[in-house]
Amino acid sequence: MKSLRFFWEQQLFGVCSYIGERFGISISRIRLYFIYLSFLTFGSPIFVYLVMAFWLNVRRYVRQYVNPLRGV
């Protein structure tokens, strides 16, 4: 089960897991809130999710550039 969860986190950019670890909230609860908000606001949180995914990827690449051994 953990390998399946890890696969999905890598495929879906890990935005929900980052928010959960950062604020100490359950990842499954964040995902449920995201789904509920998407239905209530007609999908506008999807744009926020994509912006956050882009920001996390840029941040990861910058950190690898600054310290190449950290990304290994």
PDB file of N, CA and C in Angstrom:
ATOM      1  N   MET A   1       0.814  -1.194   0.000  1.00  0.00           N
ATOM      2  CA  MET A   1       0.000   0.000   0.000  1.00  0.00           C
ATOM      3  C   MET A   1       0.866   1.270   0.000  1.00  0.00           C
ATOM      4  N   LYS A   2       1.964   1.250   0.773  1.00  0.00           N
ATOM      5  CA  LYS A   2       2.821   2.429   0.830  1.00  0.00           C
ATOM      6  C   LYS A   2       3.497   2.696  -0.510  1.00  0.00           C
ATOM      7  N   SER A   3       3.854   1.638  -1.233  1.00  0.00           N
ATOM      8  CA  SER A   3       4.486   1.854  -2.539  1.00  0.00           C
ATOM      9  C   SER A   3       3.494   2.472  -3.518  1.00  0.00           C
ATOM     10  N   LEU A   4       2.224   2.083  -3.430  1.00  0.00           N
ATOM     11  CA  LEU A   4       1.194   2.674  -4.285  1.00  0.00           C
ATOM     12  C   LEU A   4       0.993   4.153  -3.934  1.00  0.00           C
ATOM     13  N   ARG A   5       0.980   4.472  -2.658  1.00  0.00           N
ATOM     14  CA  ARG A   5       0.834   5.861  -2.232  1.00  0.00           C
ATOM     15  C   ARG A   5       2.030   6.692  -2.688  1.00  0.00           C
ATOM     16  N   PHE A   6       3.239   6.139  -2.559  1.00  0.00           N
ATOM     17  CA  PHE A   6       4.439   6.847  -3.004  1.00  0.00           C
ATOM     18  C   PHE A   6       4.384   7.111  -4.505  1.00  0.00           C
ATOM     19  N   PHE A   7       3.909   6.135  -5.278  1.00  0.00           N
ATOM     20  CA  PHE A   7       3.791   6.300  -6.729  1.00  0.00           C
ATOM     21  C   PHE A   7       2.849   7.452  -7.062  1.00  0.00           C
ATOM     22  N   TRP A   8       1.683   7.504  -6.405  1.00  0.00           N
ATOM     23  CA  TRP A   8       0.719   8.570  -6.679  1.00  0.00           C
ATOM     24  C   TRP A   8       1.247   9.927  -6.260  1.00  0.00           C
ATOM     25  N   GLU A   9       1.975   9.967  -5.137  1.00  0.00           N
ATOM     26  CA  GLU A   9       2.543  11.248  -4.701  1.00  0.00           C
ATOM     27  C   GLU A   9       3.561  11.759  -5.714  1.00  0.00           C
ATOM     28  N   GLN A  10       4.346  10.880  -6.283  1.00  0.00           N
ATOM     29  CA  GLN A  10       5.325  11.304  -7.268  1.00  0.00           C
ATOM     30  C   GLN A  10       4.645  11.728  -8.565  1.00  0.00           C
ATOM     31  N   GLN A  11       3.558  11.092  -8.941  1.00  0.00           N
ATOM     32  CA  GLN A  11       2.852  11.424 -10.164  1.00  0.00           C
ATOM     33  C   GLN A  11       2.030  12.696 -10.023  1.00  0.00           C
ATOM     34  N   LEU A  12       1.559  12.979  -8.831  1.00  0.00           N
ATOM     35  CA  LEU A  12       0.684  14.135  -8.618  1.00  0.00           C
ATOM     36  C   LEU A  12       1.411  15.281  -7.927  1.00  0.00           C
ATOM     37  N   PHE A  13       2.715  15.327  -8.047  1.00  0.00           N
ATOM     38  CA  PHE A  13       3.560  16.438  -7.606  1.00  0.00           C
ATOM     39  C   PHE A  13       3.724  16.565  -6.099  1.00  0.00           C
ATOM     40  N   GLY A  14       2.985  15.858  -5.292  1.00  0.00           N
ATOM     41  CA  GLY A  14       3.165  15.903  -3.848  1.00  0.00           C
ATOM     42  C   GLY A  14       2.709  17.183  -3.181  1.00  0.00           C
ATOM     43  N   VAL A  15       1.794  17.901  -3.791  1.00  0.00           N
ATOM     44  CA  VAL A  15       1.332  19.174  -3.223  1.00  0.00           C
ATOM     45  C   VAL A  15       0.591  18.937  -1.907  1.00  0.00           C
ATOM     46  N   CYS A  16      -0.314  18.001  -1.879  1.00  0.00           N
ATOM     47  CA  CYS A  16      -1.081  17.747  -0.657  1.00  0.00           C
ATOM     48  C   CYS A  16      -0.185  17.236   0.464  1.00  0.00           C
ATOM     49  N   SER A  17       0.786  16.386   0.147  1.00  0.00           N
ATOM     50  CA  SER A  17       1.683  15.890   1.186  1.00  0.00           C
ATOM     51  C   SER A  17       2.576  17.004   1.711  1.00  0.00           C
ATOM     52  N   TYR A  18       2.992  17.915   0.852  1.00  0.00           N
ATOM     53  CA  TYR A  18       3.810  19.054   1.299  1.00  0.00           C
ATOM     54  C   TYR A  18       3.017  19.934   2.260  1.00  0.00           C
ATOM     55  N   ILE A  19       1.780  20.229   1.915  1.00  0.00           N
ATOM     56  CA  ILE A  19       0.942  21.056   2.780  1.00  0.00           C
ATOM     57  C   ILE A  19       0.694  20.342   4.110  1.00  0.00           C
ATOM     58  N   GLY A  20       0.435  19.044   4.050  1.00  0.00           N
ATOM     59  CA  GLY A  20       0.185  18.283   5.271  1.00  0.00           C
ATOM     60  C   GLY A  20       1.384  18.243   6.191  1.00  0.00           C
ATOM     61  N   GLU A  21       2.562  18.030   5.636  1.00  0.00           N
ATOM     62  CA  GLU A  21       3.765  18.010   6.457  1.00  0.00           C
ATOM     63  C   GLU A  21       4.091  19.400   6.993  1.00  0.00           C
ATOM     64  N   ARG A  22       3.855  20.402   6.201  1.00  0.00           N
ATOM     65  CA  ARG A  22       4.194  21.775   6.591  1.00  0.00           C
ATOM     66  C   ARG A  22       3.325  22.263   7.755  1.00  0.00           C
ATOM     67  N   PHE A  23       2.022  21.944   7.708  1.00  0.00           N
ATOM     68  CA  PHE A  23       1.099  22.435   8.728  1.00  0.00           C
ATOM     69  C   PHE A  23       0.680  21.382   9.745  1.00  0.00           C
ATOM     70  N   GLY A  24       1.158  20.147   9.599  1.00  0.00           N
ATOM     71  CA  GLY A  24       0.831  19.094  10.551  1.00  0.00           C
ATOM     72  C   GLY A  24      -0.594  18.594  10.451  1.00  0.00           C
ATOM     73  N   ILE A  25      -1.134  18.560   9.247  1.00  0.00           N
ATOM     74  CA  ILE A  25      -2.508  18.108   9.016  1.00  0.00           C
ATOM     75  C   ILE A  25      -2.458  16.792   8.248  1.00  0.00           C
ATOM     76  N   SER A  26      -3.423  15.944   8.474  1.00  0.00           N
ATOM     77  CA  SER A  26      -3.496  14.672   7.779  1.00  0.00           C
ATOM     78  C   SER A  26      -3.622  14.888   6.268  1.00  0.00           C
ATOM     79  N   ILE A  27      -2.846  14.135   5.512  1.00  0.00           N
ATOM     80  CA  ILE A  27      -2.836  14.289   4.056  1.00  0.00           C
ATOM     81  C   ILE A  27      -4.182  13.894   3.461  1.00  0.00           C
ATOM     82  N   SER A  28      -4.793  12.856   4.003  1.00  0.00           N
ATOM     83  CA  SER A  28      -6.092  12.438   3.468  1.00  0.00           C
ATOM     84  C   SER A  28      -7.158  13.500   3.709  1.00  0.00           C
ATOM     85  N   ARG A  29      -7.067  14.204   4.826  1.00  0.00           N
ATOM     86  CA  ARG A  29      -8.025  15.283   5.111  1.00  0.00           C
ATOM     87  C   ARG A  29      -7.844  16.437   4.125  1.00  0.00           C
ATOM     88  N   ILE A  30      -6.610  16.756   3.802  1.00  0.00           N
ATOM     89  CA  ILE A  30      -6.343  17.826   2.831  1.00  0.00           C
ATOM     90  C   ILE A  30      -6.888  17.445   1.466  1.00  0.00           C
ATOM     91  N   ARG A  31      -6.695  16.201   1.077  1.00  0.00           N
ATOM     92  CA  ARG A  31      -7.222  15.746  -0.218  1.00  0.00           C
ATOM     93  C   ARG A  31      -8.736  15.822  -0.255  1.00  0.00           C
ATOM     94  N   LEU A  32      -9.400  15.429   0.833  1.00  0.00           N
ATOM     95  CA  LEU A  32     -10.865  15.519   0.882  1.00  0.00           C
ATOM     96  C   LEU A  32     -11.336  16.970   0.778  1.00  0.00           C
ATOM     97  N   TYR A  33     -10.689  17.861   1.503  1.00  0.00           N
ATOM     98  CA  TYR A  33     -11.058  19.279   1.418  1.00  0.00           C
ATOM     99  C   TYR A  33     -10.841  19.819   0.009  1.00  0.00           C
ATOM    100  N   PHE A  34      -9.766  19.389  -0.622  1.00  0.00           N
ATOM    101  CA  PHE A  34      -9.504  19.823  -1.989  1.00  0.00           C
ATOM    102  C   PHE A  34     -10.610  19.344  -2.936  1.00  0.00           C
ATOM    103  N   ILE A  35     -11.029  18.111  -2.777  1.00  0.00           N
ATOM    104  CA  ILE A  35     -12.103  17.570  -3.622  1.00  0.00           C
ATOM    105  C   ILE A  35     -13.409  18.317  -3.356  1.00  0.00           C
ATOM    106  N   TYR A  36     -13.737  18.542  -2.077  1.00  0.00           N
ATOM    107  CA  TYR A  36     -14.967  19.265  -1.750  1.00  0.00           C
ATOM    108  C   TYR A  36     -14.944  20.681  -2.312  1.00  0.00           C
ATOM    109  N   LEU A  37     -13.818  21.364  -2.144  1.00  0.00           N
ATOM    110  CA  LEU A  37     -13.717  22.724  -2.679  1.00  0.00           C
ATOM    111  C   LEU A  37     -13.805  22.747  -4.203  1.00  0.00           C
ATOM    112  N   SER A  38     -13.264  21.737  -4.847  1.00  0.00           N
ATOM    113  CA  SER A  38     -13.339  21.686  -6.313  1.00  0.00           C
ATOM    114  C   SER A  38     -14.777  21.578  -6.789  1.00  0.00           C
ATOM    115  N   PHE A  39     -15.581  20.790  -6.073  1.00  0.00           N
ATOM    116  CA  PHE A  39     -16.984  20.673  -6.463  1.00  0.00           C
ATOM    117  C   PHE A  39     -17.783  21.931  -6.127  1.00  0.00           C
ATOM    118  N   LEU A  40     -17.491  22.533  -4.989  1.00  0.00           N
ATOM    119  CA  LEU A  40     -18.244  23.713  -4.577  1.00  0.00           C
ATOM    120  C   LEU A  40     -17.906  24.957  -5.395  1.00  0.00           C
ATOM    121  N   THR A  41     -16.668  25.063  -5.849  1.00  0.00           N
ATOM    122  CA  THR A  41     -16.246  26.266  -6.570  1.00  0.00           C
ATOM    123  C   THR A  41     -16.022  25.997  -8.054  1.00  0.00           C
ATOM    124  N   PHE A  42     -16.561  24.914  -8.540  1.00  0.00           N
ATOM    125  CA  PHE A  42     -16.513  24.570  -9.962  1.00  0.00           C
ATOM    126  C   PHE A  42     -15.090  24.436 -10.510  1.00  0.00           C
ATOM    127  N   GLY A  43     -14.205  23.853  -9.699  1.00  0.00           N
ATOM    128  CA  GLY A  43     -12.880  23.508 -10.201  1.00  0.00           C
ATOM    129  C   GLY A  43     -11.803  24.558 -10.072  1.00  0.00           C
ATOM    130  N   SER A  44     -12.076  25.679  -9.434  1.00  0.00           N
ATOM    131  CA  SER A  44     -11.043  26.713  -9.331  1.00  0.00           C
ATOM    132  C   SER A  44      -9.836  26.292  -8.486  1.00  0.00           C
ATOM    133  N   PRO A  45      -9.958  25.415  -7.470  1.00  0.00           N
ATOM    134  CA  PRO A  45      -8.758  24.986  -6.743  1.00  0.00           C
ATOM    135  C   PRO A  45      -7.774  24.200  -7.611  1.00  0.00           C
ATOM    136  N   ILE A  46      -8.217  23.721  -8.746  1.00  0.00           N
ATOM    137  CA  ILE A  46      -7.308  23.000  -9.638  1.00  0.00           C
ATOM    138  C   ILE A  46      -6.223  23.944 -10.146  1.00  0.00           C
ATOM    139  N   PHE A  47      -6.575  25.179 -10.424  1.00  0.00           N
ATOM    140  CA  PHE A  47      -5.568  26.157 -10.852  1.00  0.00           C
ATOM    141  C   PHE A  47      -4.571  26.436  -9.732  1.00  0.00           C
ATOM    142  N   VAL A  48      -5.059  26.542  -8.504  1.00  0.00           N
ATOM    143  CA  VAL A  48      -4.179  26.759  -7.361  1.00  0.00           C
ATOM    144  C   VAL A  48      -3.246  25.566  -7.197  1.00  0.00           C
ATOM    145  N   TYR A  49      -3.779  24.360  -7.355  1.00  0.00           N
ATOM    146  CA  TYR A  49      -2.979  23.146  -7.247  1.00  0.00           C
ATOM    147  C   TYR A  49      -1.873  23.130  -8.303  1.00  0.00           C
ATOM    148  N   LEU A  50      -2.204  23.490  -9.526  1.00  0.00           N
ATOM    149  CA  LEU A  50      -1.199  23.491 -10.587  1.00  0.00           C
ATOM    150  C   LEU A  50      -0.113  24.534 -10.348  1.00  0.00           C
ATOM    151  N   VAL A  51      -0.497  25.703  -9.837  1.00  0.00           N
ATOM    152  CA  VAL A  51       0.495  26.729  -9.518  1.00  0.00           C
ATOM    153  C   VAL A  51       1.415  26.239  -8.401  1.00  0.00           C
ATOM    154  N   MET A  52       0.844  25.609  -7.387  1.00  0.00           N
ATOM    155  CA  MET A  52       1.666  25.092  -6.303  1.00  0.00           C
ATOM    156  C   MET A  52       2.576  23.966  -6.778  1.00  0.00           C
ATOM    157  N   ALA A  53       2.089  23.121  -7.669  1.00  0.00           N
ATOM    158  CA  ALA A  53       2.924  22.048  -8.214  1.00  0.00           C
ATOM    159  C   ALA A  53       4.089  22.630  -9.001  1.00  0.00           C
ATOM    160  N   PHE A  54       3.819  23.647  -9.782  1.00  0.00           N
ATOM    161  CA  PHE A  54       4.878  24.308 -10.533  1.00  0.00           C
ATOM    162  C   PHE A  54       5.900  24.920  -9.576  1.00  0.00           C
ATOM    163  N   TRP A  55       5.432  25.604  -8.537  1.00  0.00           N
ATOM    164  CA  TRP A  55       6.315  26.241  -7.577  1.00  0.00           C
ATOM    165  C   TRP A  55       7.181  25.208  -6.848  1.00  0.00           C
ATOM    166  N   LEU A  56       6.600  24.078  -6.454  1.00  0.00           N
ATOM    167  CA  LEU A  56       7.370  23.046  -5.768  1.00  0.00           C
ATOM    168  C   LEU A  56       8.432  22.442  -6.678  1.00  0.00           C
ATOM    169  N   ASN A  57       8.108  22.258  -7.958  1.00  0.00           N
ATOM    170  CA  ASN A  57       9.100  21.715  -8.880  1.00  0.00           C
ATOM    171  C   ASN A  57      10.226  22.698  -9.129  1.00  0.00           C
ATOM    172  N   VAL A  58       9.909  23.963  -9.274  1.00  0.00           N
ATOM    173  CA  VAL A  58      10.953  24.976  -9.457  1.00  0.00           C
ATOM    174  C   VAL A  58      11.840  25.022  -8.213  1.00  0.00           C
ATOM    175  N   ARG A  59      11.223  24.983  -7.071  1.00  0.00           N
ATOM    176  CA  ARG A  59      11.969  25.014  -5.815  1.00  0.00           C
ATOM    177  C   ARG A  59      12.901  23.809  -5.699  1.00  0.00           C
ATOM    178  N   ARG A  60      12.427  22.637  -6.091  1.00  0.00           N
ATOM    179  CA  ARG A  60      13.250  21.433  -6.040  1.00  0.00           C
ATOM    180  C   ARG A  60      14.447  21.549  -6.985  1.00  0.00           C
ATOM    181  N   TYR A  61      14.244  22.068  -8.185  1.00  0.00           N
ATOM    182  CA  TYR A  61      15.343  22.216  -9.133  1.00  0.00           C
ATOM    183  C   TYR A  61      16.350  23.267  -8.675  1.00  0.00           C
ATOM    184  N   VAL A  62      15.887  24.333  -8.065  1.00  0.00           N
ATOM    185  CA  VAL A  62      16.799  25.361  -7.561  1.00  0.00           C
ATOM    186  C   VAL A  62      17.657  24.791  -6.436  1.00  0.00           C
ATOM    187  N   ARG A  63      17.055  24.040  -5.549  1.00  0.00           N
ATOM    188  CA  ARG A  63      17.817  23.430  -4.456  1.00  0.00           C
ATOM    189  C   ARG A  63      18.845  22.438  -4.979  1.00  0.00           C
ATOM    190  N   GLN A  64      18.522  21.694  -6.019  1.00  0.00           N
ATOM    191  CA  GLN A  64      19.485  20.765  -6.600  1.00  0.00           C
ATOM    192  C   GLN A  64      20.627  21.524  -7.253  1.00  0.00           C
ATOM    193  N   TYR A  65      20.338  22.670  -7.844  1.00  0.00           N
ATOM    194  CA  TYR A  65      21.372  23.463  -8.490  1.00  0.00           C
ATOM    195  C   TYR A  65      22.315  24.071  -7.467  1.00  0.00           C
ATOM    196  N   VAL A  66      21.757  24.537  -6.349  1.00  0.00           N
ATOM    197  CA  VAL A  66      22.560  25.154  -5.312  1.00  0.00           C
ATOM    198  C   VAL A  66      23.408  24.099  -4.579  1.00  0.00           C
ATOM    199  N   ASN A  67      22.813  22.954  -4.292  1.00  0.00           N
ATOM    200  CA  ASN A  67      23.511  21.878  -3.606  1.00  0.00           C
ATOM    201  C   ASN A  67      23.253  20.570  -4.342  1.00  0.00           C
ATOM    202  N   PRO A  68      24.091  20.193  -5.318  1.00  0.00           N
ATOM    203  CA  PRO A  68      23.814  19.017  -6.149  1.00  0.00           C
ATOM    204  C   PRO A  68      23.784  17.709  -5.373  1.00  0.00           C
ATOM    205  N   LEU A  69      24.463  17.598  -4.247  1.00  0.00           N
ATOM    206  CA  LEU A  69      24.478  16.349  -3.494  1.00  0.00           C
ATOM    207  C   LEU A  69      23.186  16.150  -2.695  1.00  0.00           C
ATOM    208  N   ARG A  70      22.451  17.209  -2.439  1.00  0.00           N
ATOM    209  CA  ARG A  70      21.212  17.107  -1.679  1.00  0.00           C
ATOM    210  C   ARG A  70      20.103  16.400  -2.453  1.00  0.00           C
ATOM    211  N   GLY A  71      20.080  16.529  -3.764  1.00  0.00           N
ATOM    212  CA  GLY A  71      19.026  15.946  -4.589  1.00  0.00           C
ATOM    213  C   GLY A  71      19.182  14.449  -4.793  1.00  0.00           C
ATOM    214  N   VAL A  72      20.300  13.877  -4.372  1.00  0.00           N
ATOM    215  CA  VAL A  72      20.557  12.444  -4.575  1.00  0.00           C
ATOM    216  C   VAL A  72      19.910  11.629  -3.527  1.00  0.00           C
TER     217      VAL A  72
END
